């Protein structure tokens, strides 16, 4: 029998969340972000649920080729572009689109025999991660057009703080910088991530790039996925494999971070940080035991964790435990662990069996 730690992937939830994107941005083309194995959900499973989108975006060249070989004809955008001149042959062969974010990539294009690629020219408007500096943009766009080094050009940027309600001024500053530097350039544009899709309709432009919202988690710290009508696409579950009756004073797990102050029962669940559950999740992080809310106890181990069975009816060996899903939102677990749902979903380990449901 395999380990009972499993991730159930609900394709209907992915499709539902895509309809929510369309409701927010009805006039924009949608480029679904599938990086990091589709945020841990499985590349091809997720692509099949989102097959009606206008394009896909990811980081991994092998994953992009996998999508092409699976028959997807939409634009497939590599968000970090290409890293060597040798990769350009694959971009041409598989008709992949590339983000251009530094001048060395322009030099590679100039030295290659593949000028007619679909390019997304990324402009750094304030995040200071990837993108051409504002003062580099006029010369770069002129060089690309004069030397005919692109089949198509789309202009793009990325917002640093669209998820923070206190940072509207920063978002508007980035938007204004982008509009100012690209004024007079008659090219398609792509600006909005999940947070901007929901909160800033003025950023929708030609393409939107939804990520976390497609997977049913909230891009905001102050709004739940439920409030945004998003459905979780992943349920991480396992089972109890051991039970202990503790006396007052007994401690649990490495370093005894939890100590019982009265007699109690605990269950040991076969899921740990090697499965992708956060090691730093503290005592009281919510879990669902036999469809009843309970809590994590003590330090998460590599392969196991402990849960409180106080007041849980009919809890015993093989009782199901949900670590996150519909009743225990991944956002709530992430908040307890002082991280984000992005990290939890993407960290799901390959050894966790993914079971797909329609």
CSV table of C-alpha atoms in Angstrom, one decimal, residues 192-353:
chain,number,residue,atom,x,y,z
A,192,UNK,CA,-2.0,42.5,-14.4
A,193,UNK,CA,-1.3,39.5,-12.1
A,194,UNK,CA,-4.0,37.9,-9.9
A,195,UNK,CA,-4.2,40.7,-7.4
A,196,UNK,CA,-4.3,43.4,-10.1
A,197,UNK,CA,-6.9,41.5,-12.1
A,198,UNK,CA,-9.3,41.7,-9.1
A,199,UNK,CA,-8.4,45.1,-7.6
A,200,UNK,CA,-7.2,47.3,-10.4
A,201,UNK,CA,-9.3,46.9,-13.6
A,202,UNK,CA,-7.4,49.8,-15.2
A,203,UNK,CA,-4.4,47.5,-15.5
A,204,UNK,CA,-6.1,44.8,-17.6
A,205,UNK,CA,-4.9,45.9,-21.0
A,206,UNK,CA,-4.5,43.2,-23.7
A,207,UNK,CA,-3.3,40.3,-21.7
A,208,UNK,CA,-3.8,39.4,-18.0
A,209,UNK,CA,-1.6,36.8,-16.2
A,210,UNK,CA,-3.6,35.1,-13.5
A,211,UNK,CA,-1.6,32.7,-11.2
A,212,UNK,CA,-2.6,32.0,-7.6
A,213,UNK,CA,-6.3,32.8,-8.1
A,214,UNK,CA,-6.6,30.0,-10.7
A,215,UNK,CA,-5.7,27.5,-8.0
A,216,UNK,CA,-8.3,28.8,-5.6
A,217,UNK,CA,-6.2,30.8,-3.1
A,218,UNK,CA,-6.5,34.5,-2.4
A,219,UNK,CA,-3.8,36.9,-3.6
A,220,UNK,CA,-4.8,39.2,-0.7
A,221,UNK,CA,-4.0,39.1,3.0
A,222,UNK,CA,-7.2,40.8,3.9
A,223,UNK,CA,-9.7,38.8,1.7
A,224,UNK,CA,-10.4,35.1,1.7
A,225,UNK,CA,-10.7,32.9,-1.4
A,226,UNK,CA,-14.3,32.2,-0.4
A,227,UNK,CA,-15.1,35.9,-0.4
A,228,UNK,CA,-13.6,36.1,-3.9
A,229,UNK,CA,-15.7,33.2,-5.0
A,230,UNK,CA,-12.6,31.1,-5.7
A,231,UNK,CA,-12.6,27.3,-5.1
A,232,UNK,CA,-9.6,25.4,-3.8
A,233,UNK,CA,-8.2,23.1,-6.5
A,234,UNK,CA,-6.0,21.1,-4.2
A,235,UNK,CA,-6.9,19.1,-1.1
A,236,UNK,CA,-3.9,17.7,0.8
A,237,UNK,CA,-4.9,14.8,3.0
A,238,UNK,CA,-3.5,11.9,4.9
A,239,UNK,CA,-4.4,9.5,7.8
A,240,UNK,CA,-3.6,8.8,11.4
A,241,UNK,CA,-1.1,6.0,11.7
A,242,UNK,CA,-0.6,6.0,15.5
A,243,UNK,CA,-2.4,7.2,18.7
A,244,UNK,CA,-0.9,8.1,22.1
A,245,UNK,CA,-2.6,8.9,25.4
A,246,UNK,CA,-0.6,11.6,27.1
A,247,UNK,CA,-0.4,12.4,30.8
A,248,UNK,CA,-0.1,16.0,32.1
A,249,UNK,CA,3.5,17.0,31.6
A,250,UNK,CA,4.2,14.7,28.5
A,251,UNK,CA,5.9,16.5,25.6
A,252,UNK,CA,5.4,15.9,21.9
A,253,UNK,CA,7.9,15.7,19.0
A,254,UNK,CA,11.4,17.1,18.5
A,255,UNK,CA,12.5,19.4,21.4
A,256,UNK,CA,9.1,18.8,23.1
A,257,UNK,CA,7.7,22.1,21.8
A,258,UNK,CA,4.2,21.1,22.9
A,259,UNK,CA,3.6,19.9,26.5
A,260,UNK,CA,0.3,18.5,27.7
A,261,UNK,CA,-1.1,20.3,30.8
A,262,UNK,CA,-3.8,17.7,31.2
A,263,UNK,CA,-4.4,14.1,30.0
A,264,UNK,CA,-5.2,14.0,26.3
A,265,UNK,CA,-5.0,11.9,23.2
A,266,UNK,CA,-3.0,12.7,20.1
A,267,UNK,CA,-2.8,11.3,16.6
A,268,UNK,CA,0.3,10.9,14.5
A,269,UNK,CA,-0.3,11.7,10.8
A,270,UNK,CA,1.8,10.6,8.0
A,271,UNK,CA,2.7,14.0,6.5
A,272,UNK,CA,5.7,16.1,7.1
A,273,UNK,CA,8.0,18.7,5.7
A,274,UNK,CA,9.4,16.2,3.1
A,275,UNK,CA,5.9,16.2,1.7
A,276,UNK,CA,5.8,19.9,1.5
A,277,UNK,CA,4.0,20.7,4.8
A,278,UNK,CA,5.7,23.7,6.4
A,279,UNK,CA,8.2,22.6,9.2
A,280,UNK,CA,7.7,26.0,10.9
A,281,UNK,CA,3.9,25.6,11.2
A,282,UNK,CA,3.3,26.1,15.0
A,283,UNK,CA,1.1,24.4,17.5
A,284,UNK,CA,-2.6,25.4,16.8
A,285,UNK,CA,-2.2,25.5,13.0
A,286,UNK,CA,-5.6,24.2,11.9
A,287,UNK,CA,-6.2,20.7,10.5
A,288,UNK,CA,-9.4,18.7,9.9
A,289,UNK,CA,-9.6,15.3,11.6
A,290,UNK,CA,-12.6,13.1,10.6
A,291,UNK,CA,-14.3,16.3,9.2
A,292,UNK,CA,-13.9,18.1,12.5
A,293,UNK,CA,-11.6,21.1,13.1
A,294,UNK,CA,-8.6,20.4,15.2
A,295,UNK,CA,-5.0,21.6,15.5
A,296,UNK,CA,-1.4,20.7,15.0
A,297,UNK,CA,0.8,20.0,18.0
A,298,UNK,CA,4.5,20.5,18.4
A,299,UNK,CA,7.2,20.5,15.7
A,300,UNK,CA,6.5,19.1,12.3
A,301,UNK,CA,8.9,16.2,11.4
A,302,UNK,CA,10.2,15.2,8.1
A,303,UNK,CA,7.5,12.5,7.5
A,304,UNK,CA,5.0,13.0,10.3
A,305,UNK,CA,3.1,15.5,12.4
A,306,UNK,CA,0.9,15.3,15.5
A,307,UNK,CA,-2.7,16.4,15.9
A,308,UNK,CA,-4.9,17.0,18.9
A,309,UNK,CA,-7.7,14.4,19.2
A,310,UNK,CA,-9.5,16.2,22.1
A,311,UNK,CA,-13.2,16.1,21.4
A,312,UNK,CA,-12.8,14.5,18.0
A,313,UNK,CA,-15.4,11.8,17.7
A,314,UNK,CA,-14.5,8.3,16.3
A,315,UNK,CA,-10.8,9.2,15.8
A,316,UNK,CA,-8.6,6.1,15.4
A,317,UNK,CA,-6.1,4.5,13.2
A,318,UNK,CA,-6.7,5.4,9.5
A,319,UNK,CA,-8.9,8.3,10.4
A,320,UNK,CA,-8.7,10.8,7.5
A,321,UNK,CA,-6.9,14.1,8.1
A,322,UNK,CA,-7.1,17.1,5.8
A,323,UNK,CA,-4.1,19.4,6.0
A,324,UNK,CA,-5.6,22.0,3.6
A,325,UNK,CA,-8.5,22.1,1.2
A,326,UNK,CA,-12.1,23.4,1.1
A,327,UNK,CA,-12.8,23.3,4.9
A,328,UNK,CA,-9.2,24.2,5.9
A,329,UNK,CA,-8.1,26.9,3.3
A,330,UNK,CA,-4.5,26.8,2.4
A,331,UNK,CA,-4.4,30.6,3.1
A,332,UNK,CA,-5.4,29.9,6.7
A,333,UNK,CA,-2.6,27.3,7.1
A,334,UNK,CA,-0.1,29.7,5.4
A,335,UNK,CA,-1.1,32.6,7.7
A,336,UNK,CA,-0.6,30.4,10.8
A,337,UNK,CA,2.8,29.3,9.5
A,338,UNK,CA,3.7,33.0,8.6
A,339,UNK,CA,4.1,32.3,5.0
A,340,UNK,CA,2.0,32.4,1.8
A,341,UNK,CA,-0.2,30.0,0.0
A,342,UNK,CA,2.1,30.3,-3.0
A,343,UNK,CA,4.9,28.7,-1.0
A,344,UNK,CA,2.8,25.9,0.4
A,345,UNK,CA,1.3,24.8,-2.9
A,346,UNK,CA,4.6,25.1,-4.8
A,347,UNK,CA,6.4,23.1,-2.1
A,348,UNK,CA,4.3,20.0,-2.5
A,349,UNK,CA,6.8,17.2,-2.9
A,350,UNK,CA,7.0,14.8,-5.9
A,351,UNK,CA,6.5,11.9,-3.6
A,352,UNK,CA,2.9,13.0,-2.8
A,353,UNK,CA,0.5,11.2,-5.0
